[in-house]
């Protein structure tokens, strides 16, 4: 019995310590993620600001700070201590300039990384643009940050409202900055964010999810249980 207790304690300690330090990359768009849960995922903060506050940090400056293999973009609800919406993708996709005609719609299958569609869209004829992500089975139109496809219950997205820092509208997003979250969608419901939110970006280098799988843990527990009965039978 003492042996079983010792082994159980060791397995529990190993699981908890592994989970606490392991890197975890969520697949697809996530909503209502508690900060206490997110903090176990192993991401490193690389940029944040309070929503609707002045900040002229450019996209290229943010990219240089978020220089891991993966970047996570999220909207943090300060009052509820949770992320209203977030998604992660390969950094070279998250910061990839979106080609094409600016006024067009972007549909599912565009610039996909980690089960999420990403775009960074600068208008060559205007000072405005959009940067963000959207879920499969939905569309965006980032001509003035996204407001497309309202009511689509499959739509989950976040759009940062960009402005050209020199007012040139030159189609080069590297010298753009963003000033607010124009929209985010949760099951097709469009919402704007206020000063009770923070825009947060994180970076991470891992390429696989290292958190122990539930099946593997179950096998260990069944093994311990079998050992206990074997001990009793003796």
mmCIF file with all atom_site columns, C-alpha atoms in Angstrom:
data_model
loop_
_atom_site.group_PDB
_atom_site.id
_atom_site.type_symbol
_atom_site.label_atom_id
_atom_site.label_alt_id
_atom_site.label_comp_id
_atom_site.label_asym_id
_atom_site.label_entity_id
_atom_site.label_seq_id
_atom_site.pdbx_PDB_ins_code
_atom_site.Cartn_x
_atom_site.Cartn_y
_atom_site.Cartn_z
_atom_site.occupancy
_atom_site.B_iso_or_equiv
_atom_site.pdbx_formal_charge
_atom_site.auth_seq_id
_atom_site.auth_comp_id
_atom_site.auth_asym_id
_atom_site.auth_atom_id
_atom_site.pdbx_PDB_model_num
ATOM 1   C CA . UNK A 1 1   ? 0.000   0.000   0.000   1.00 0.00 ? 1   UNK A CA 1
ATOM 2   C CA . UNK A 1 2   ? 2.822   2.383   0.865   1.00 0.00 ? 2   UNK A CA 1
ATOM 3   C CA . UNK A 1 3   ? 4.479   1.618   -2.473  1.00 0.00 ? 3   UNK A CA 1
ATOM 4   C CA . UNK A 1 4   ? 1.265   2.456   -4.323  1.00 0.00 ? 4   UNK A CA 1
ATOM 5   C CA . UNK A 1 5   ? 0.944   5.775   -2.502  1.00 0.00 ? 5   UNK A CA 1
ATOM 6   C CA . UNK A 1 6   ? 4.550   6.664   -3.302  1.00 0.00 ? 6   UNK A CA 1
ATOM 7   C CA . UNK A 1 7   ? 4.181   5.775   -6.985  1.00 0.00 ? 7   UNK A CA 1
ATOM 8   C CA . UNK A 1 8   ? 0.890   7.655   -7.255  1.00 0.00 ? 8   UNK A CA 1
ATOM 9   C CA . UNK A 1 9   ? 2.479   10.724  -5.704  1.00 0.00 ? 9   UNK A CA 1
ATOM 10  C CA . UNK A 1 10  ? 5.422   10.541  -8.080  1.00 0.00 ? 10  UNK A CA 1
ATOM 11  C CA . UNK A 1 11  ? 3.203   10.237  -11.154 1.00 0.00 ? 11  UNK A CA 1
ATOM 12  C CA . UNK A 1 12  ? 0.992   13.129  -9.997  1.00 0.00 ? 12  UNK A CA 1
ATOM 13  C CA . UNK A 1 13  ? 4.024   15.316  -9.328  1.00 0.00 ? 13  UNK A CA 1
ATOM 14  C CA . UNK A 1 14  ? 5.532   14.455  -12.704 1.00 0.00 ? 14  UNK A CA 1
ATOM 15  C CA . UNK A 1 15  ? 2.290   15.265  -14.504 1.00 0.00 ? 15  UNK A CA 1
ATOM 16  C CA . UNK A 1 16  ? 1.759   18.587  -12.735 1.00 0.00 ? 16  UNK A CA 1
ATOM 17  C CA . UNK A 1 17  ? 5.342   19.752  -13.201 1.00 0.00 ? 17  UNK A CA 1
ATOM 18  C CA . UNK A 1 18  ? 5.320   18.731  -16.874 1.00 0.00 ? 18  UNK A CA 1
ATOM 19  C CA . UNK A 1 19  ? 2.045   20.518  -17.493 1.00 0.00 ? 19  UNK A CA 1
ATOM 20  C CA . UNK A 1 20  ? 3.306   23.663  -15.778 1.00 0.00 ? 20  UNK A CA 1
ATOM 21  C CA . UNK A 1 21  ? 6.433   23.963  -17.912 1.00 0.00 ? 21  UNK A CA 1
ATOM 22  C CA . UNK A 1 22  ? 5.229   22.402  -21.143 1.00 0.00 ? 22  UNK A CA 1
ATOM 23  C CA . UNK A 1 23  ? 4.644   24.459  -24.259 1.00 0.00 ? 23  UNK A CA 1
ATOM 24  C CA . UNK A 1 24  ? 1.136   24.178  -25.641 1.00 0.00 ? 24  UNK A CA 1
ATOM 25  C CA . UNK A 1 25  ? -0.177  25.525  -28.938 1.00 0.00 ? 25  UNK A CA 1
ATOM 26  C CA . UNK A 1 26  ? -3.985  25.666  -29.139 1.00 0.00 ? 26  UNK A CA 1
ATOM 27  C CA . UNK A 1 27  ? -5.440  24.550  -32.465 1.00 0.00 ? 27  UNK A CA 1
ATOM 28  C CA . UNK A 1 28  ? -8.101  26.766  -34.004 1.00 0.00 ? 28  UNK A CA 1
ATOM 29  C CA . UNK A 1 29  ? -9.702  29.913  -32.603 1.00 0.00 ? 29  UNK A CA 1
ATOM 30  C CA . UNK A 1 30  ? -10.310 29.786  -28.837 1.00 0.00 ? 30  UNK A CA 1
ATOM 31  C CA . UNK A 1 31  ? -12.769 31.846  -26.770 1.00 0.00 ? 31  UNK A CA 1
ATOM 32  C CA . UNK A 1 32  ? -13.252 32.527  -23.052 1.00 0.00 ? 32  UNK A CA 1
ATOM 33  C CA . UNK A 1 33  ? -9.895  31.101  -21.960 1.00 0.00 ? 33  UNK A CA 1
ATOM 34  C CA . UNK A 1 34  ? -9.210  31.774  -18.279 1.00 0.00 ? 34  UNK A CA 1
ATOM 35  C CA . UNK A 1 35  ? -5.886  33.460  -17.484 1.00 0.00 ? 35  UNK A CA 1
ATOM 36  C CA . UNK A 1 36  ? -5.072  30.712  -14.979 1.00 0.00 ? 36  UNK A CA 1
ATOM 37  C CA . UNK A 1 37  ? -5.372  28.161  -17.790 1.00 0.00 ? 37  UNK A CA 1
ATOM 38  C CA . UNK A 1 38  ? -3.478  30.237  -20.328 1.00 0.00 ? 38  UNK A CA 1
ATOM 39  C CA . UNK A 1 39  ? -0.586  30.789  -17.928 1.00 0.00 ? 39  UNK A CA 1
ATOM 40  C CA . UNK A 1 40  ? 0.171   27.048  -17.975 1.00 0.00 ? 40  UNK A CA 1
ATOM 41  C CA . UNK A 1 41  ? 0.694   27.028  -21.745 1.00 0.00 ? 41  UNK A CA 1
ATOM 42  C CA . UNK A 1 42  ? 4.265   28.337  -21.628 1.00 0.00 ? 42  UNK A CA 1
ATOM 43  C CA . UNK A 1 43  ? 4.006   31.428  -23.878 1.00 0.00 ? 43  UNK A CA 1
ATOM 44  C CA . UNK A 1 44  ? 6.294   34.465  -23.535 1.00 0.00 ? 44  UNK A CA 1
ATOM 45  C CA . UNK A 1 45  ? 4.692   37.920  -23.750 1.00 0.00 ? 45  UNK A CA 1
ATOM 46  C CA . UNK A 1 46  ? 6.145   40.023  -26.566 1.00 0.00 ? 46  UNK A CA 1
ATOM 47  C CA . UNK A 1 47  ? 3.676   42.916  -26.860 1.00 0.00 ? 47  UNK A CA 1
ATOM 48  C CA . UNK A 1 48  ? 0.583   44.329  -25.157 1.00 0.00 ? 48  UNK A CA 1
ATOM 49  C CA . UNK A 1 49  ? -1.366  47.550  -24.816 1.00 0.00 ? 49  UNK A CA 1
ATOM 50  C CA . UNK A 1 50  ? -4.685  48.690  -23.391 1.00 0.00 ? 50  UNK A CA 1
ATOM 51  C CA . UNK A 1 51  ? -7.375  48.888  -26.035 1.00 0.00 ? 51  UNK A CA 1
ATOM 52  C CA . UNK A 1 52  ? -8.208  52.338  -27.486 1.00 0.00 ? 52  UNK A CA 1
ATOM 53  C CA . UNK A 1 53  ? -4.998  53.952  -26.236 1.00 0.00 ? 53  UNK A CA 1
ATOM 54  C CA . UNK A 1 54  ? -2.397  55.717  -28.362 1.00 0.00 ? 54  UNK A CA 1
ATOM 55  C CA . UNK A 1 55  ? 0.534   53.577  -29.489 1.00 0.00 ? 55  UNK A CA 1
ATOM 56  C CA . UNK A 1 56  ? 2.628   53.958  -32.628 1.00 0.00 ? 56  UNK A CA 1
ATOM 57  C CA . UNK A 1 57  ? 4.516   50.659  -32.445 1.00 0.00 ? 57  UNK A CA 1
ATOM 58  C CA . UNK A 1 58  ? 4.763   49.363  -36.019 1.00 0.00 ? 58  UNK A CA 1
ATOM 59  C CA . UNK A 1 59  ? 4.045   45.866  -37.286 1.00 0.00 ? 59  UNK A CA 1
ATOM 60  C CA . UNK A 1 60  ? 7.730   45.319  -38.091 1.00 0.00 ? 60  UNK A CA 1
ATOM 61  C CA . UNK A 1 61  ? 8.697   46.306  -34.533 1.00 0.00 ? 61  UNK A CA 1
ATOM 62  C CA . UNK A 1 62  ? 6.160   43.862  -33.102 1.00 0.00 ? 62  UNK A CA 1
ATOM 63  C CA . UNK A 1 63  ? 7.443   41.144  -35.428 1.00 0.00 ? 63  UNK A CA 1
ATOM 64  C CA . UNK A 1 64  ? 11.000  41.673  -34.202 1.00 0.00 ? 64  UNK A CA 1
ATOM 65  C CA . UNK A 1 65  ? 9.828   41.188  -30.606 1.00 0.00 ? 65  UNK A CA 1
ATOM 66  C CA . UNK A 1 66  ? 7.607   38.185  -31.344 1.00 0.00 ? 66  UNK A CA 1
ATOM 67  C CA . UNK A 1 67  ? 10.440  36.278  -32.978 1.00 0.00 ? 67  UNK A CA 1
ATOM 68  C CA . UNK A 1 68  ? 9.661   32.691  -31.940 1.00 0.00 ? 68  UNK A CA 1
ATOM 69  C CA . UNK A 1 69  ? 8.423   30.045  -34.331 1.00 0.00 ? 69  UNK A CA 1
ATOM 70  C CA . UNK A 1 70  ? 4.817   30.677  -33.270 1.00 0.00 ? 70  UNK A CA 1
ATOM 71  C CA . UNK A 1 71  ? 2.910   33.855  -32.416 1.00 0.00 ? 71  UNK A CA 1
ATOM 72  C CA . UNK A 1 72  ? -0.324  34.029  -30.417 1.00 0.00 ? 72  UNK A CA 1
ATOM 73  C CA . UNK A 1 73  ? -2.733  36.962  -30.703 1.00 0.00 ? 73  UNK A CA 1
ATOM 74  C CA . UNK A 1 74  ? -5.369  37.515  -28.054 1.00 0.00 ? 74  UNK A CA 1
ATOM 75  C CA . UNK A 1 75  ? -7.836  39.990  -26.596 1.00 0.00 ? 75  UNK A CA 1
ATOM 76  C CA . UNK A 1 76  ? -7.623  39.998  -22.799 1.00 0.00 ? 76  UNK A CA 1
ATOM 77  C CA . UNK A 1 77  ? -10.676 40.883  -20.715 1.00 0.00 ? 77  UNK A CA 1
ATOM 78  C CA . UNK A 1 78  ? -9.203  42.698  -17.688 1.00 0.00 ? 78  UNK A CA 1
ATOM 79  C CA . UNK A 1 79  ? -12.318 42.522  -15.501 1.00 0.00 ? 79  UNK A CA 1
ATOM 80  C CA . UNK A 1 80  ? -12.943 38.813  -16.040 1.00 0.00 ? 80  UNK A CA 1
ATOM 81  C CA . UNK A 1 81  ? -9.250  37.864  -16.137 1.00 0.00 ? 81  UNK A CA 1
ATOM 82  C CA . UNK A 1 82  ? -9.764  35.819  -19.267 1.00 0.00 ? 82  UNK A CA 1
ATOM 83  C CA . UNK A 1 83  ? -9.085  35.935  -22.993 1.00 0.00 ? 83  UNK A CA 1
ATOM 84  C CA . UNK A 1 84  ? -12.258 36.769  -24.899 1.00 0.00 ? 84  UNK A CA 1
ATOM 85  C CA . UNK A 1 85  ? -10.674 35.356  -28.048 1.00 0.00 ? 85  UNK A CA 1
ATOM 86  C CA . UNK A 1 86  ? -7.235  34.136  -29.117 1.00 0.00 ? 86  UNK A CA 1
ATOM 87  C CA . UNK A 1 87  ? -5.454  32.123  -31.785 1.00 0.00 ? 87  UNK A CA 1
ATOM 88  C CA . UNK A 1 88  ? -1.904  30.970  -32.494 1.00 0.00 ? 88  UNK A CA 1
ATOM 89  C CA . UNK A 1 89  ? -0.071  30.396  -35.767 1.00 0.00 ? 89  UNK A CA 1
ATOM 90  C CA . UNK A 1 90  ? 3.352   30.117  -37.313 1.00 0.00 ? 90  UNK A CA 1
ATOM 91  C CA . UNK A 1 91  ? 4.992   33.528  -37.101 1.00 0.00 ? 91  UNK A CA 1
ATOM 92  C CA . UNK A 1 92  ? 5.899   33.627  -40.784 1.00 0.00 ? 92  UNK A CA 1
ATOM 93  C CA . UNK A 1 93  ? 2.177   33.266  -41.536 1.00 0.00 ? 93  UNK A CA 1
ATOM 94  C CA . UNK A 1 94  ? 0.875   35.620  -38.838 1.00 0.00 ? 94  UNK A CA 1
ATOM 95  C CA . UNK A 1 95  ? 3.156   38.420  -40.081 1.00 0.00 ? 95  UNK A CA 1
ATOM 96  C CA . UNK A 1 96  ? 2.823   37.603  -43.781 1.00 0.00 ? 96  UNK A CA 1
ATOM 97  C CA . UNK A 1 97  ? 1.678   40.481  -45.972 1.00 0.00 ? 97  UNK A CA 1
ATOM 98  C CA . UNK A 1 98  ? -1.572  39.472  -47.657 1.00 0.00 ? 98  UNK A CA 1
ATOM 99  C CA . UNK A 1 99  ? -1.385  39.824  -51.452 1.00 0.00 ? 99  UNK A CA 1
ATOM 100 C CA . UNK A 1 100 ? -4.236  40.554  -53.813 1.00 0.00 ? 100 UNK A CA 1
ATOM 101 C CA . UNK A 1 101 ? -6.848  43.213  -54.428 1.00 0.00 ? 101 UNK A CA 1
ATOM 102 C CA . UNK A 1 102 ? -7.575  44.966  -51.158 1.00 0.00 ? 102 UNK A CA 1
ATOM 103 C CA . UNK A 1 103 ? -11.332 45.271  -51.494 1.00 0.00 ? 103 UNK A CA 1
ATOM 104 C CA . UNK A 1 104 ? -11.880 41.547  -52.049 1.00 0.00 ? 104 UNK A CA 1
ATOM 105 C CA . UNK A 1 105 ? -13.298 39.062  -49.590 1.00 0.00 ? 105 UNK A CA 1
ATOM 106 C CA . UNK A 1 106 ? -10.976 36.518  -48.027 1.00 0.00 ? 106 UNK A CA 1
ATOM 107 C CA . UNK A 1 107 ? -12.565 33.094  -47.671 1.00 0.00 ? 107 UNK A CA 1
ATOM 108 C CA . UNK A 1 108 ? -11.772 29.908  -45.793 1.00 0.00 ? 108 UNK A CA 1
ATOM 109 C CA . UNK A 1 109 ? -8.562  28.282  -47.022 1.00 0.00 ? 109 UNK A CA 1
ATOM 110 C CA . UNK A 1 110 ? -6.563  31.504  -47.082 1.00 0.00 ? 110 UNK A CA 1
ATOM 111 C CA . UNK A 1 111 ? -3.146  31.714  -45.378 1.00 0.00 ? 111 UNK A CA 1
ATOM 112 C CA . UNK A 1 112 ? -3.881  28.858  -42.981 1.00 0.00 ? 112 UNK A CA 1
ATOM 113 C CA . UNK A 1 113 ? -1.719  27.980  -39.991 1.00 0.00 ? 113 UNK A CA 1
ATOM 114 C CA . UNK A 1 114 ? -2.727  25.800  -37.070 1.00 0.00 ? 114 UNK A CA 1
ATOM 115 C CA . UNK A 1 115 ? -6.354  25.572  -38.138 1.00 0.00 ? 115 UNK A CA 1
ATOM 116 C CA . UNK A 1 116 ? -6.757  29.361  -38.424 1.00 0.00 ? 116 UNK A CA 1
ATOM 117 C CA . UNK A 1 117 ? -6.953  31.725  -41.422 1.00 0.00 ? 117 UNK A CA 1
ATOM 118 C CA . UNK A 1 118 ? -4.599  34.701  -41.009 1.00 0.00 ? 118 UNK A CA 1
ATOM 119 C CA . UNK A 1 119 ? -4.328  38.022  -42.842 1.00 0.00 ? 119 UNK A CA 1
ATOM 120 C CA . UNK A 1 120 ? -2.240  41.193  -42.693 1.00 0.00 ? 120 UNK A CA 1
ATOM 121 C CA . UNK A 1 121 ? -3.789  43.538  -45.199 1.00 0.00 ? 121 UNK A CA 1
ATOM 122 C CA . UNK A 1 122 ? -2.584  47.020  -46.111 1.00 0.00 ? 122 UNK A CA 1
ATOM 123 C CA . UNK A 1 123 ? -4.638  49.202  -48.451 1.00 0.00 ? 123 UNK A CA 1
ATOM 124 C CA . UNK A 1 124 ? -2.474  50.736  -51.202 1.00 0.00 ? 124 UNK A CA 1
ATOM 125 C CA . UNK A 1 125 ? -5.042  53.499  -51.754 1.00 0.00 ? 125 UNK A CA 1
ATOM 126 C CA . UNK A 1 126 ? -5.974  54.314  -48.143 1.00 0.00 ? 126 UNK A CA 1
ATOM 127 C CA . UNK A 1 127 ? -4.363  54.793  -44.742 1.00 0.00 ? 127 UNK A CA 1
ATOM 128 C CA . UNK A 1 128 ? -6.479  51.977  -43.265 1.00 0.00 ? 128 UNK A CA 1
ATOM 129 C CA . UNK A 1 129 ? -6.064  48.227  -43.145 1.00 0.00 ? 129 UNK A CA 1
ATOM 130 C CA . UNK A 1 130 ? -6.705  45.102  -41.103 1.00 0.00 ? 130 UNK A CA 1
ATOM 131 C CA . UNK A 1 131 ? -4.651  42.453  -39.321 1.00 0.00 ? 131 UNK A CA 1
ATOM 132 C CA . UNK A 1 132 ? -6.065  39.381  -37.661 1.00 0.00 ? 132 UNK A CA 1
ATOM 133 C CA . UNK A 1 133 ? -7.486  35.890  -37.966 1.00 0.00 ? 133 UNK A CA 1
ATOM 134 C CA . UNK A 1 134 ? -10.749 34.111  -38.684 1.00 0.00 ? 134 UNK A CA 1
ATOM 135 C CA . UNK A 1 135 ? -12.097 30.597  -38.338 1.00 0.00 ? 135 UNK A CA 1
ATOM 136 C CA . UNK A 1 136 ? -12.794 28.102  -41.129 1.00 0.00 ? 136 UNK A CA 1
ATOM 137 C CA . UNK A 1 137 ? -16.252 28.217  -42.718 1.00 0.00 ? 137 UNK A CA 1
ATOM 138 C CA . UNK A 1 138 ? -16.350 32.023  -42.579 1.00 0.00 ? 138 UNK A CA 1
ATOM 139 C CA . UNK A 1 139 ? -15.106 35.061  -44.519 1.00 0.00 ? 139 UNK A CA 1
ATOM 140 C CA . UNK A 1 140 ? -13.620 38.498  -43.857 1.00 0.00 ? 140 UNK A CA 1
ATOM 141 C CA . UNK A 1 141 ? -13.412 41.732  -45.777 1.00 0.00 ? 141 UNK A CA 1
ATOM 142 C CA . UNK A 1 142 ? -10.472 43.694  -44.335 1.00 0.00 ? 142 UNK A CA 1
ATOM 143 C CA . UNK A 1 143 ? -10.898 46.867  -46.402 1.00 0.00 ? 143 UNK A CA 1
ATOM 144 C CA . UNK A 1 144 ? -11.491 48.879  -43.215 1.00 0.00 ? 144 UNK A CA 1
ATOM 145 C CA . UNK A 1 145 ? -11.048 46.041  -40.737 1.00 0.00 ? 145 UNK A CA 1
ATOM 146 C CA . UNK A 1 146 ? -13.520 43.198  -40.890 1.00 0.00 ? 146 UNK A CA 1
ATOM 147 C CA . UNK A 1 147 ? -17.278 43.460  -40.439 1.00 0.00 ? 147 UNK A CA 1
ATOM 148 C CA . UNK A 1 148 ? -18.256 40.754  -42.942 1.00 0.00 ? 148 UNK A CA 1
ATOM 149 C CA . UNK A 1 149 ? -20.307 37.595  -42.398 1.00 0.00 ? 149 UNK A CA 1
ATOM 150 C CA . UNK A 1 150 ? -22.246 38.713  -39.331 1.00 0.00 ? 150 UNK A CA 1
ATOM 151 C CA . UNK A 1 151 ? -24.667 36.109  -38.046 1.00 0.00 ? 151 UNK A CA 1
ATOM 152 C CA . UNK A 1 152 ? -22.603 33.156  -39.277 1.00 0.00 ? 152 UNK A CA 1
ATOM 153 C CA . UNK A 1 153 ? -22.535 31.006  -36.133 1.00 0.00 ? 153 UNK A CA 1
ATOM 154 C CA . UNK A 1 154 ? -19.343 29.357  -37.391 1.00 0.00 ? 154 UNK A CA 1
ATOM 155 C CA . UNK A 1 155 ? -17.471 32.658  -37.422 1.00 0.00 ? 155 UNK A CA 1
ATOM 156 C CA . UNK A 1 156 ? -14.875 33.399  -34.751 1.00 0.00 ? 156 UNK A CA 1
ATOM 157 C CA . UNK A 1 157 ? -12.430 36.153  -35.577 1.00 0.00 ? 157 UNK A CA 1
ATOM 158 C CA . UNK A 1 158 ? -10.432 39.153  -34.395 1.00 0.00 ? 158 UNK A CA 1
ATOM 159 C CA . UNK A 1 159 ? -9.453  42.181  -36.474 1.00 0.00 ? 159 UNK A CA 1
ATOM 160 C CA . UNK A 1 160 ? -6.921  44.830  -35.474 1.00 0.00 ? 160 UNK A CA 1
ATOM 161 C CA . UNK A 1 161 ? -7.577  48.178  -37.140 1.00 0.00 ? 161 UNK A CA 1
ATOM 162 C CA . UNK A 1 162 ? -4.355  49.326  -38.847 1.00 0.00 ? 162 UNK A CA 1
ATOM 163 C CA . UNK A 1 163 ? -3.244  52.752  -40.005 1.00 0.00 ? 163 UNK A CA 1
ATOM 164 C CA . UNK A 1 164 ? -0.346  53.741  -42.201 1.00 0.00 ? 164 UNK A CA 1
ATOM 165 C CA . UNK A 1 165 ? 2.054   55.631  -39.939 1.00 0.00 ? 165 UNK A CA 1
ATOM 166 C CA . UNK A 1 166 ? 3.113   58.062  -42.668 1.00 0.00 ? 166 UNK A CA 1
ATOM 167 C CA . UNK A 1 167 ? -0.368  58.338  -44.176 1.00 0.00 ? 167 UNK A CA 1
ATOM 168 C CA . UNK A 1 168 ? 0.899   57.210  -47.561 1.00 0.00 ? 168 UNK A CA 1
ATOM 169 C CA . UNK A 1 169 ? -1.325  54.192  -48.152 1.00 0.00 ? 169 UNK A CA 1
ATOM 170 C CA . UNK A 1 170 ? 1.629   52.549  -49.854 1.00 0.00 ? 170 UNK A CA 1
ATOM 171 C CA . UNK A 1 171 ? 0.571   48.929  -49.479 1.00 0.00 ? 171 UNK A CA 1
ATOM 172 C CA . UNK A 1 172 ? 3.492   48.096  -47.178 1.00 0.00 ? 172 UNK A CA 1
ATOM 173 C CA . UNK A 1 173 ? 2.156   46.929  -43.836 1.00 0.00 ? 173 UNK A CA 1
ATOM 174 C CA . UNK A 1 174 ? 5.570   46.891  -42.147 1.00 0.00 ? 174 UNK A CA 1
ATOM 175 C CA . UNK A 1 175 ? 5.311   50.633  -41.448 1.00 0.00 ? 175 UNK A CA 1
ATOM 176 C CA . UNK A 1 176 ? 1.703   50.415  -40.224 1.00 0.00 ? 176 UNK A CA 1
ATOM 177 C CA . UNK A 1 177 ? 0.554   50.541  -36.636 1.00 0.00 ? 177 UNK A CA 1
ATOM 178 C CA . UNK A 1 178 ? -2.799  49.576  -35.148 1.00 0.00 ? 178 UNK A CA 1
ATOM 179 C CA . UNK A 1 179 ? -4.892  51.625  -32.775 1.00 0.00 ? 179 UNK A CA 1
ATOM 180 C CA . UNK A 1 180 ? -7.744  49.340  -31.700 1.00 0.00 ? 180 UNK A CA 1
ATOM 181 C CA . UNK A 1 181 ? -9.624  46.109  -32.145 1.00 0.00 ? 181 UNK A CA 1
ATOM 182 C CA . UNK A 1 182 ? -12.261 47.123  -34.626 1.00 0.00 ? 182 UNK A CA 1
ATOM 183 C CA . UNK A 1 183 ? -14.235 43.890  -34.301 1.00 0.00 ? 183 UNK A CA 1
ATOM 184 C CA . UNK A 1 184 ? -14.166 40.453  -32.863 1.00 0.00 ? 184 UNK A CA 1
ATOM 185 C CA . UNK A 1 185 ? -16.712 37.726  -33.560 1.00 0.00 ? 185 UNK A CA 1
ATOM 186 C CA . UNK A 1 186 ? -17.897 34.992  -31.225 1.00 0.00 ? 186 UNK A CA 1
ATOM 187 C CA . UNK A 1 187 ? -20.263 32.579  -32.996 1.00 0.00 ? 187 UNK A CA 1
ATOM 188 C CA . UNK A 1 188 ? -21.176 35.286  -35.503 1.00 0.00 ? 188 UNK A CA 1
ATOM 189 C CA . UNK A 1 189 ? -21.874 37.993  -32.916 1.00 0.00 ? 189 UNK A CA 1
ATOM 190 C CA . UNK A 1 190 ? -19.837 41.123  -33.712 1.00 0.00 ? 190 UNK A CA 1
ATOM 191 C CA . UNK A 1 191 ? -18.451 43.088  -30.754 1.00 0.00 ? 191 UNK A CA 1
ATOM 192 C CA . UNK A 1 192 ? -16.112 46.063  -30.388 1.00 0.00 ? 192 UNK A CA 1
ATOM 193 C CA . UNK A 1 193 ? -13.623 46.198  -27.539 1.00 0.00 ? 193 UNK A CA 1
ATOM 194 C CA . UNK A 1 194 ? -13.156 49.039  -25.040 1.00 0.00 ? 194 UNK A CA 1
ATOM 195 C CA . UNK A 1 195 ? -10.595 50.138  -22.477 1.00 0.00 ? 195 UNK A CA 1
ATOM 196 C CA . UNK A 1 196 ? -11.412 47.156  -20.267 1.00 0.00 ? 196 UNK A CA 1
ATOM 197 C CA . UNK A 1 197 ? -9.541  44.996  -22.779 1.00 0.00 ? 197 UNK A CA 1
ATOM 198 C CA . UNK A 1 198 ? -5.871  44.574  -23.657 1.00 0.00 ? 198 UNK A CA 1
ATOM 199 C CA . UNK A 1 199 ? -4.371  43.496  -26.962 1.00 0.00 ? 199 UNK A CA 1
ATOM 200 C CA . UNK A 1 200 ? -1.746  40.871  -26.142 1.00 0.00 ? 200 UNK A CA 1
ATOM 201 C CA . UNK A 1 201 ? 0.751   39.007  -28.310 1.00 0.00 ? 201 UNK A CA 1
ATOM 202 C CA . UNK A 1 202 ? 2.963   36.120  -27.246 1.00 0.00 ? 202 UNK A CA 1
ATOM 203 C CA . UNK A 1 203 ? 5.740   34.066  -28.787 1.00 0.00 ? 203 UNK A CA 1
ATOM 204 C CA . UNK A 1 204 ? 6.965   30.481  -28.480 1.00 0.00 ? 204 UNK A CA 1
ATOM 205 C CA . UNK A 1 205 ? 9.499   28.259  -30.233 1.00 0.00 ? 205 UNK A CA 1
ATOM 206 C CA . UNK A 1 206 ? 8.062   24.770  -29.764 1.00 0.00 ? 206 UNK A CA 1
ATOM 207 C CA . UNK A 1 207 ? 6.608   22.882  -32.693 1.00 0.00 ? 207 UNK A CA 1
ATOM 208 C CA . UNK A 1 208 ? 4.659   20.162  -30.849 1.00 0.00 ? 208 UNK A CA 1
ATOM 209 C CA . UNK A 1 209 ? 2.292   20.031  -27.909 1.00 0.00 ? 209 UNK A CA 1
ATOM 210 C CA . UNK A 1 210 ? 4.224   18.474  -25.035 1.00 0.00 ? 210 UNK A CA 1
ATOM 211 C CA . UNK A 1 211 ? 1.400   18.264  -22.499 1.00 0.00 ? 211 UNK A CA 1
ATOM 212 C CA . UNK A 1 212 ? 0.881   14.581  -21.533 1.00 0.00 ? 212 UNK A CA 1
ATOM 213 C CA . UNK A 1 213 ? -2.064  13.011  -23.329 1.00 0.00 ? 213 UNK A CA 1
ATOM 214 C CA . UNK A 1 214 ? -5.008  11.843  -21.174 1.00 0.00 ? 214 UNK A CA 1
ATOM 215 C CA . UNK A 1 215 ? -4.713  8.318   -22.636 1.00 0.00 ? 215 UNK A CA 1
ATOM 216 C CA . UNK A 1 216 ? -1.084  8.003   -21.555 1.00 0.00 ? 216 UNK A CA 1
ATOM 217 C CA . UNK A 1 217 ? -1.933  9.165   -18.037 1.00 0.00 ? 217 UNK A CA 1
ATOM 218 C CA . UNK A 1 218 ? -4.829  6.697   -17.898 1.00 0.00 ? 218 UNK A CA 1
ATOM 219 C CA . UNK A 1 219 ? -2.487  3.828   -18.790 1.00 0.00 ? 219 UNK A CA 1
ATOM 220 C CA . UNK A 1 220 ? -0.177  4.753   -15.926 1.00 0.00 ? 220 UNK A CA 1
ATOM 221 C CA . UNK A 1 221 ? -3.083  4.917   -13.458 1.00 0.00 ? 221 UNK A CA 1
ATOM 222 C CA . UNK A 1 222 ? -4.461  1.559   -14.611 1.00 0.00 ? 222 UNK A CA 1
ATOM 223 C CA . UNK A 1 223 ? -1.007  0.085   -14.168 1.00 0.00 ? 223 UNK A CA 1
ATOM 224 C CA . UNK A 1 224 ? -0.839  1.379   -10.612 1.00 0.00 ? 224 UNK A CA 1
ATOM 225 C CA . UNK A 1 225 ? -4.300  0.016   -9.915  1.00 0.00 ? 225 UNK A CA 1
ATOM 226 C CA . UNK A 1 226 ? -3.294  -3.419  -11.199 1.00 0.00 ? 226 UNK A CA 1
ATOM 227 C CA . UNK A 1 227 ? -0.170  -3.370  -9.066  1.00 0.00 ? 227 UNK A CA 1
ATOM 228 C CA . UNK A 1 228 ? -2.297  -2.580  -6.033  1.00 0.00 ? 228 UNK A CA 1
ATOM 229 C CA . UNK A 1 229 ? -4.554  -5.601  -6.569  1.00 0.00 ? 229 UNK A CA 1
ATOM 230 C CA . UNK A 1 230 ? -1.557  -7.833  -7.221  1.00 0.00 ? 230 UNK A CA 1
ATOM 231 C CA . UNK A 1 231 ? -0.056  -6.717  -3.919  1.00 0.00 ? 231 UNK A CA 1
ATOM 232 C CA . UNK A 1 232 ? -3.325  -7.396  -2.100  1.00 0.00 ? 232 UNK A CA 1
ATOM 233 C CA . UNK A 1 233 ? -3.611  -10.918 -3.513  1.00 0.00 ? 233 UNK A CA 1
ATOM 234 C CA . UNK A 1 234 ? -0.249  -11.787 -2.027  1.00 0.00 ? 234 UNK A CA 1
#
